[in-house]
């Protein structure tokens, strides 16, 4: 029988992080059962508490923290501290001395003056896993610079391949989010090693490193061809057809991943002969002749309604789908069936509950999501010790 105990139950995580990358890593660990204590600046708290509107409405009708804050701080406890206050720093060091993990995203070297840098805390806690998240890493000519996701997307190449008429950033902070996910993975790898050897670790995570890493096939396209890829809008550099098509009443995404799917798509459009044409028979040929092929396909999709094309794609096993807004995405039958939207008890919030988008992790049939809503600022100041 699967265990009802969360996989990281008993793990102690001290989060000295704000904005998104560090808190996202902390939330992942909280969803998996870790006890995460978030240390926030006294008075204002995490910067994202003010990144609104919209703001979550409190139980008494007051404005609580911004929705942004509530997206990445589920399952944590919140204590406040003034980093210039010696008593507060003693309390934070006491927590670090008994923690398994520290996550911080201060400027490189910024915590040394408070005795909260890796070397200082390692002396108190030799097994400590300490994850530092910065814009540019602990080394290199940019190490002292502050880094924000928008800047990193621009510097790291992502914006050069995203957009139609001009480079654009992605609709969510992709460098921050990927850094949070990679940080959580690195932390768990270090934890495994700690169990084997008793050694702690200092993890150096940089947003620019992560953004460069997740260029994936686009970076390899450049390394192999010597030609930097550019803007392609919604088309794919390595697969054709793999883009939106106009119907008579809206757009449909078609994602043809192999030659068999292309043959079925051509048949749906009443042009089965295209699948036997040497100019279009293989994916490599379709890429070479993209400019001639796409108008032939688009001319046929425009004769069909959106509903009819989607139904035909589903029937013939050709990947395709609608372009949903976020409301439509959360209302999609598959998203609902998977339980991606959850409601958490939150006595400090209006109606006593708060909707959340859960972690995508499902283990032994159980979705991994913390039961506690994101905390009010300083909610745990009176109960700040590890449990």
Short mmCIF file of C-alpha atoms in Angstrom, two decimals:
data_model
loop_
_atom_site.label_atom_id
_atom_site.label_comp_id
_atom_site.label_asym_id
_atom_site.label_seq_id
_atom_site.Cartn_x
_atom_site.Cartn_y
_atom_site.Cartn_z
CA UNK A 1 0.00 0.00 0.00
CA UNK A 2 1.30 3.52 -0.76
CA UNK A 3 2.42 5.46 2.29
CA UNK A 4 0.13 8.30 3.42
CA UNK A 5 3.17 10.13 4.75
CA UNK A 6 4.54 12.78 2.34
CA UNK A 7 7.94 11.76 0.93
CA UNK A 8 9.82 14.72 2.46
CA UNK A 9 8.03 14.73 5.83
CA UNK A 10 10.48 15.70 8.56
CA UNK A 11 12.80 17.62 6.24
CA UNK A 12 13.60 21.10 7.50
CA UNK A 13 13.99 23.89 4.96
CA UNK A 14 14.94 27.45 5.85
CA UNK A 15 14.00 29.82 3.02
CA UNK A 16 15.89 33.11 2.90
CA UNK A 17 14.53 33.85 -0.55
CA UNK A 18 12.08 36.21 -2.19
CA UNK A 19 10.48 36.96 -5.57
CA UNK A 20 10.11 33.68 -7.54
CA UNK A 21 13.04 31.31 -8.19
CA UNK A 22 13.90 30.55 -4.55
CA UNK A 23 10.29 30.52 -3.33
CA UNK A 24 9.33 28.22 -6.23
CA UNK A 25 11.97 25.71 -5.10
CA UNK A 26 10.77 26.05 -1.51
CA UNK A 27 7.16 25.51 -2.54
CA UNK A 28 8.10 22.34 -4.45
CA UNK A 29 9.72 20.96 -1.31
CA UNK A 30 6.72 22.00 0.80
CA UNK A 31 4.36 20.25 -1.63
CA UNK A 32 6.43 17.10 -1.09
CA UNK A 33 6.01 17.37 2.66
CA UNK A 34 8.99 19.42 3.92
CA UNK A 35 8.61 21.86 6.82
CA UNK A 36 9.53 25.18 5.16
CA UNK A 37 10.10 28.28 7.28
CA UNK A 38 10.21 31.43 5.17
CA UNK A 39 12.09 34.38 6.66
CA UNK A 40 10.68 37.70 5.42
CA UNK A 41 11.65 41.30 5.88
CA UNK A 42 9.82 42.76 8.86
CA UNK A 43 7.19 45.26 7.80
CA UNK A 44 6.96 44.59 4.08
CA UNK A 45 7.84 40.94 3.63
CA UNK A 46 8.66 39.28 0.31
CA UNK A 47 8.70 41.83 -2.52
CA UNK A 48 5.93 39.97 -4.35
CA UNK A 49 3.45 40.63 -1.52
CA UNK A 50 3.14 44.08 -3.10
CA UNK A 51 3.17 42.98 -6.75
CA UNK A 52 -0.51 43.63 -7.42
CA UNK A 53 -3.32 44.10 -8.10
CA UNK A 54 -4.97 41.69 -7.90
CA UNK A 55 -4.71 41.20 -4.15
CA UNK A 56 -6.23 38.36 -2.13
CA UNK A 57 -9.09 39.59 0.04
CA UNK A 58 -8.71 39.00 3.77
CA UNK A 59 -11.28 37.60 6.17
CA UNK A 60 -12.19 41.13 7.30
CA UNK A 61 -12.29 42.54 3.79
CA UNK A 62 -8.77 43.94 3.88
CA UNK A 63 -6.26 43.53 1.06
CA UNK A 64 -3.80 40.77 1.81
CA UNK A 65 -0.73 40.02 -0.27
CA UNK A 66 -0.80 40.03 -4.06
CA UNK A 67 -1.93 37.00 -6.05
CA UNK A 68 1.67 36.76 -7.29
CA UNK A 69 2.91 35.98 -3.76
CA UNK A 70 0.24 33.32 -3.35
CA UNK A 71 1.41 31.53 -6.50
CA UNK A 72 4.73 30.41 -5.00
CA UNK A 73 4.53 30.26 -1.20
CA UNK A 74 2.06 27.49 -0.46
CA UNK A 75 2.69 25.20 2.49
CA UNK A 76 5.19 27.45 4.29
CA UNK A 77 5.43 29.15 7.64
CA UNK A 78 6.29 32.85 7.71
CA UNK A 79 8.48 34.56 10.28
CA UNK A 80 9.80 38.11 10.05
CA UNK A 81 13.23 39.47 10.78
CA UNK A 82 15.22 42.69 10.63
CA UNK A 83 18.63 41.75 9.26
CA UNK A 84 20.20 44.63 11.16
CA UNK A 85 18.85 43.29 14.46
CA UNK A 86 21.30 41.03 16.32
CA UNK A 87 18.57 39.12 18.16
CA UNK A 88 16.74 38.39 14.92
CA UNK A 89 19.94 37.15 13.30
CA UNK A 90 20.63 34.89 16.28
CA UNK A 91 17.19 33.40 15.80
CA UNK A 92 17.77 32.82 12.07
CA UNK A 93 21.18 31.23 12.75
CA UNK A 94 19.58 28.98 15.37
CA UNK A 95 17.12 27.77 12.74
CA UNK A 96 19.95 27.24 10.23
CA UNK A 97 21.94 25.23 12.78
CA UNK A 98 19.13 22.66 12.87
CA UNK A 99 17.98 22.89 9.26
CA UNK A 100 18.61 20.30 6.57
CA UNK A 101 18.47 22.85 3.76
CA UNK A 102 18.88 26.60 3.34
CA UNK A 103 17.65 28.33 0.17
CA UNK A 104 18.81 31.92 -0.36
CA UNK A 105 18.82 34.36 -3.23
CA UNK A 106 20.73 37.33 -1.86
CA UNK A 107 23.31 39.11 -3.97
CA UNK A 108 26.60 37.19 -4.18
CA UNK A 109 28.34 37.54 -0.81
CA UNK A 110 25.44 39.52 0.65
CA UNK A 111 24.79 37.22 3.61
CA UNK A 112 28.39 37.07 4.82
CA UNK A 113 28.05 40.22 6.94
CA UNK A 114 25.20 38.55 8.85
CA UNK A 115 27.01 35.27 9.40
CA UNK A 116 24.50 33.53 7.16
CA UNK A 117 26.81 32.63 4.28
CA UNK A 118 27.62 29.00 3.51
CA UNK A 119 30.97 28.86 5.28
CA UNK A 120 29.59 30.41 8.48
CA UNK A 121 26.59 28.11 8.59
CA UNK A 122 28.63 25.06 7.61
CA UNK A 123 30.69 25.62 10.77
CA UNK A 124 27.45 25.37 12.77
CA UNK A 125 25.91 22.59 10.70
CA UNK A 126 28.41 20.49 8.67
CA UNK A 127 25.68 18.44 6.95
CA UNK A 128 23.84 21.52 5.72
CA UNK A 129 22.70 21.68 2.09
CA UNK A 130 22.90 25.34 1.13
CA UNK A 131 21.39 26.47 -2.18
CA UNK A 132 22.40 29.92 -3.43
CA UNK A 133 20.32 31.36 -6.29
CA UNK A 134 21.62 34.43 -8.08
CA UNK A 135 21.28 36.04 -11.47
CA UNK A 136 24.78 35.21 -12.67
CA UNK A 137 26.36 32.76 -10.22
CA UNK A 138 29.10 32.92 -7.62
CA UNK A 139 31.90 33.35 -10.17
CA UNK A 140 32.55 35.23 -13.42
CA UNK A 141 32.62 38.89 -14.42
CA UNK A 142 28.90 39.42 -13.75
CA UNK A 143 28.81 37.73 -10.34
CA UNK A 144 28.06 40.95 -8.46
CA UNK A 145 25.22 42.02 -10.73
CA UNK A 146 21.57 41.74 -9.76
CA UNK A 147 19.58 39.55 -12.11
CA UNK A 148 15.90 39.63 -12.97
CA UNK A 149 14.07 37.17 -15.20
CA UNK A 150 13.32 39.70 -17.94
CA UNK A 151 16.98 40.68 -18.17
CA UNK A 152 18.05 37.02 -18.16
CA UNK A 153 15.63 36.08 -20.95
CA UNK A 154 17.14 38.86 -23.05
CA UNK A 155 20.79 38.07 -22.27
CA UNK A 156 20.35 34.30 -22.39
CA UNK A 157 19.01 34.10 -25.93
CA UNK A 158 15.38 33.25 -25.18
CA UNK A 159 13.95 36.50 -26.49
CA UNK A 160 15.88 36.14 -29.75
CA UNK A 161 13.76 33.08 -30.63
CA UNK A 162 10.44 34.21 -29.10
CA UNK A 163 8.17 36.60 -30.94
CA UNK A 164 6.98 37.43 -34.45
CA UNK A 165 7.86 40.99 -35.41
CA UNK A 166 10.13 41.71 -32.46
CA UNK A 167 11.74 39.77 -29.59
CA UNK A 168 9.38 39.26 -26.65
CA UNK A 169 9.65 37.67 -23.24
CA UNK A 170 7.56 34.65 -22.35
CA UNK A 171 4.27 35.21 -20.52
CA UNK A 172 5.63 33.79 -17.26
CA UNK A 173 9.09 34.19 -15.73
CA UNK A 174 10.53 31.09 -17.36
CA UNK A 175 14.14 31.61 -16.18
CA UNK A 176 12.98 31.98 -12.58
CA UNK A 177 10.64 28.99 -12.75
CA UNK A 178 13.18 26.68 -14.39
CA UNK A 179 15.78 27.80 -11.84
CA UNK A 180 13.38 26.89 -9.04
CA UNK A 181 12.78 23.45 -10.52
CA UNK A 182 16.50 22.80 -11.15
CA UNK A 183 17.29 24.02 -7.63
CA UNK A 184 14.83 21.57 -6.09
CA UNK A 185 16.32 18.76 -8.17
CA UNK A 186 19.86 19.69 -7.14
CA UNK A 187 18.80 19.88 -3.48
CA UNK A 188 17.33 16.39 -3.61
CA UNK A 189 20.47 15.06 -5.33
CA UNK A 190 22.61 16.63 -2.58
CA UNK A 191 20.29 15.14 0.02
CA UNK A 192 20.79 11.69 -1.46
CA UNK A 193 24.55 12.16 -1.32
CA UNK A 194 24.28 13.40 2.24
CA UNK A 195 22.50 10.21 3.22
CA UNK A 196 25.29 8.19 1.59
CA UNK A 197 28.31 10.17 2.80
CA UNK A 198 27.20 12.54 5.55
CA UNK A 199 28.47 15.49 3.51
CA UNK A 200 26.62 18.74 3.04
CA UNK A 201 26.79 20.81 -0.15
CA UNK A 202 26.87 24.33 -1.49
CA UNK A 203 24.72 24.55 -4.61
CA UNK A 204 25.44 27.46 -6.96
CA UNK A 205 22.40 28.15 -9.16
CA UNK A 206 22.46 31.02 -11.67
CA UNK A 207 19.49 32.21 -13.70
CA UNK A 208 21.70 32.87 -16.72
CA UNK A 209 23.15 29.34 -16.54
CA UNK A 210 19.65 27.89 -16.41
CA UNK A 211 18.32 30.06 -19.24
CA UNK A 212 21.29 29.07 -21.41
CA UNK A 213 20.80 25.40 -20.56
CA UNK A 214 17.12 25.29 -21.48
CA UNK A 215 17.73 26.66 -24.97
CA UNK A 216 17.79 22.92 -25.68
CA UNK A 217 17.34 22.06 -29.38
CA UNK A 218 17.71 25.70 -30.40
CA UNK A 219 21.21 25.86 -28.92
CA UNK A 220 22.11 22.56 -30.59
CA UNK A 221 20.77 23.88 -33.89
CA UNK A 222 23.31 26.67 -33.60
CA UNK A 223 26.18 24.46 -32.41
CA UNK A 224 25.68 22.06 -35.31
CA UNK A 225 24.90 24.57 -38.08
CA UNK A 226 26.86 27.60 -36.92
CA UNK A 227 23.79 29.74 -37.62
CA UNK A 228 21.97 31.39 -34.69
CA UNK A 229 18.23 30.72 -34.96
CA UNK A 230 15.92 33.72 -35.08
CA UNK A 231 12.28 34.61 -34.65
CA UNK A 232 9.84 32.10 -36.12
CA UNK A 233 6.65 33.16 -34.38
CA UNK A 234 4.54 30.08 -33.73
CA UNK A 235 6.33 27.85 -36.24
CA UNK A 236 8.88 25.21 -35.23
CA UNK A 237 12.48 25.26 -36.46
CA UNK A 238 12.77 21.46 -36.67
CA UNK A 239 9.27 20.13 -37.38
CA UNK A 240 6.75 20.99 -40.14
CA UNK A 241 3.78 21.47 -39.96
CA UNK A 242 3.85 22.45 -36.29
CA UNK A 243 1.98 25.73 -35.88
CA UNK A 244 -1.46 27.37 -35.75
CA UNK A 245 -3.76 27.24 -38.76
CA UNK A 246 -6.74 29.47 -39.48
CA UNK A 247 -10.15 27.87 -39.84
CA UNK A 248 -13.32 29.63 -40.92
CA UNK A 249 -14.04 30.66 -37.32
CA UNK A 250 -10.79 30.62 -35.35
CA UNK A 251 -7.33 29.16 -34.97
CA UNK A 252 -6.29 25.58 -34.27
CA UNK A 253 -2.86 24.31 -33.28
CA UNK A 254 -1.57 21.38 -35.35
CA UNK A 255 1.54 19.56 -34.10
CA UNK A 256 2.58 16.96 -36.67
CA UNK A 257 5.42 14.96 -35.16
CA UNK A 258 6.11 12.32 -37.83
CA UNK A 259 5.48 11.41 -41.44
CA UNK A 260 2.52 9.16 -40.66
CA UNK A 261 0.76 11.98 -38.88
CA UNK A 262 1.43 14.25 -41.84
CA UNK A 263 -0.15 11.73 -44.21
CA UNK A 264 -3.29 11.63 -42.05
CA UNK A 265 -3.39 15.43 -41.77
CA UNK A 266 -3.11 15.78 -45.55
CA UNK A 267 -5.96 13.30 -45.97
CA UNK A 268 -8.13 15.25 -43.51
CA UNK A 269 -7.61 18.32 -45.68
CA UNK A 270 -8.50 16.44 -48.88
CA UNK A 271 -4.92 16.54 -50.18
CA UNK A 272 -3.66 12.97 -49.58
CA UNK A 273 -1.29 13.21 -52.54
CA UNK A 274 0.91 15.64 -50.59
CA UNK A 275 2.12 12.77 -48.39
CA UNK A 276 3.59 11.01 -51.45
CA UNK A 277 5.12 14.11 -53.00
CA UNK A 278 8.95 13.96 -52.63
CA UNK A 279 8.90 17.66 -51.67
CA UNK A 280 6.73 16.92 -48.60
CA UNK A 281 7.03 13.21 -47.86
CA UNK A 282 9.64 13.54 -45.11
CA UNK A 283 10.04 16.07 -42.33
CA UNK A 284 13.40 17.23 -43.74
CA UNK A 285 11.75 17.81 -47.13
CA UNK A 286 8.86 19.68 -45.48
CA UNK A 287 11.30 21.96 -43.66
CA UNK A 288 13.14 22.69 -46.91
CA UNK A 289 9.86 23.43 -48.70
CA UNK A 290 8.03 25.03 -45.77
CA UNK A 291 7.21 28.24 -47.67
CA UNK A 292 5.35 26.33 -50.39
CA UNK A 293 3.69 23.74 -48.16
CA UNK A 294 2.12 25.88 -45.47
CA UNK A 295 -0.06 27.95 -47.86
CA UNK A 296 -1.34 24.71 -49.45
CA UNK A 297 -2.41 23.42 -46.04
CA UNK A 298 -3.76 26.76 -44.81
CA UNK A 299 -5.94 27.14 -47.90
CA UNK A 300 -7.72 23.90 -46.93
CA UNK A 301 -8.00 24.52 -43.17
CA UNK A 302 -9.79 27.82 -43.90
CA UNK A 303 -12.59 25.82 -45.53
CA UNK A 304 -13.27 23.96 -42.27
CA UNK A 305 -14.79 25.13 -39.02
CA UNK A 306 -12.67 25.06 -35.88
CA UNK A 307 -14.88 22.37 -34.35
CA UNK A 308 -14.80 20.17 -37.46
CA UNK A 309 -11.01 20.36 -37.80
CA UNK A 310 -10.45 19.58 -34.13
CA UNK A 311 -12.83 16.61 -34.34
CA UNK A 312 -11.06 15.27 -37.45
CA UNK A 313 -7.64 15.62 -35.84
CA UNK A 314 -8.85 13.72 -32.77
CA UNK A 315 -10.46 11.01 -34.89
CA UNK A 316 -7.37 10.46 -37.03
CA UNK A 317 -4.83 10.64 -34.21
CA UNK A 318 -3.16 13.85 -35.37
CA UNK A 319 -2.05 16.03 -32.42
CA UNK A 320 -3.95 19.29 -32.35
CA UNK A 321 -5.92 21.51 -30.05
CA UNK A 322 -7.46 24.89 -29.35
CA UNK A 323 -5.62 28.00 -28.14
CA UNK A 324 -7.13 28.44 -24.68
CA UNK A 325 -6.91 31.45 -22.43
CA UNK A 326 -6.12 30.68 -18.78
CA UNK A 327 -9.79 30.48 -17.78
CA UNK A 328 -10.44 28.01 -20.60
CA UNK A 329 -7.31 26.03 -19.74
CA UNK A 330 -8.37 25.61 -16.10
CA UNK A 331 -11.88 24.64 -17.26
CA UNK A 332 -10.59 22.05 -19.76
CA UNK A 333 -12.05 18.59 -19.01
CA UNK A 334 -8.60 16.97 -18.84
CA UNK A 335 -7.25 19.66 -16.51
CA UNK A 336 -10.32 19.24 -14.31
CA UNK A 337 -10.03 15.45 -14.36
CA UNK A 338 -6.43 15.73 -13.18
CA UNK A 339 -7.46 18.03 -10.34
CA UNK A 340 -5.00 20.77 -11.21
CA UNK A 341 -7.06 23.42 -9.39
CA UNK A 342 -7.36 22.85 -5.66
CA UNK A 343 -8.89 24.77 -2.77
CA UNK A 344 -6.93 25.11 0.46
CA UNK A 345 -8.21 26.06 3.90
CA UNK A 346 -7.16 29.63 4.70
CA UNK A 347 -8.84 31.14 7.79
CA UNK A 348 -7.18 34.52 7.16
CA UNK A 349 -8.70 34.76 3.65
CA UNK A 350 -12.23 35.80 2.72
CA UNK A 351 -14.59 32.77 2.78
CA UNK A 352 -11.86 30.79 4.59
CA UNK A 353 -10.47 29.20 1.44
CA UNK A 354 -8.02 29.97 -1.36
CA UNK A 355 -7.89 28.47 -4.85
CA UNK A 356 -4.46 27.29 -6.03
CA UNK A 357 -2.93 25.54 -9.02
CA UNK A 358 -1.34 22.41 -7.59
CA UNK A 359 2.06 20.90 -8.19
CA UNK A 360 2.05 18.60 -11.25
CA UNK A 361 3.67 15.77 -9.26
CA UNK A 362 1.51 12.69 -8.62
CA UNK A 363 3.10 9.92 -6.54
CA UNK A 364 1.43 6.55 -6.01
CA UNK A 365 -1.78 8.10 -7.27
CA UNK A 366 -1.65 10.97 -4.78
CA UNK A 367 -1.17 14.56 -5.99
CA UNK A 368 1.69 16.21 -4.16
CA UNK A 369 0.34 19.52 -2.86
CA UNK A 370 0.77 21.16 0.52
CA UNK A 371 -2.38 21.43 2.59
CA UNK A 372 -1.61 24.93 3.91
CA UNK A 373 -2.36 28.08 1.97
CA UNK A 374 0.42 30.69 1.66
CA UNK A 375 0.93 32.34 5.07
CA UNK A 376 0.07 35.82 6.25
CA UNK A 377 3.19 37.91 6.89
CA UNK A 378 4.73 36.93 10.20
CA UNK A 379 1.98 34.40 10.93
CA UNK A 380 4.48 32.16 12.73
CA UNK A 381 6.58 34.72 14.60
CA UNK A 382 5.35 33.29 17.88
CA UNK A 383 6.00 29.69 16.81
CA UNK A 384 9.25 30.02 14.91
CA UNK A 385 11.12 26.92 16.03
CA UNK A 386 11.34 23.64 14.14
CA UNK A 387 8.68 21.11 14.99
#
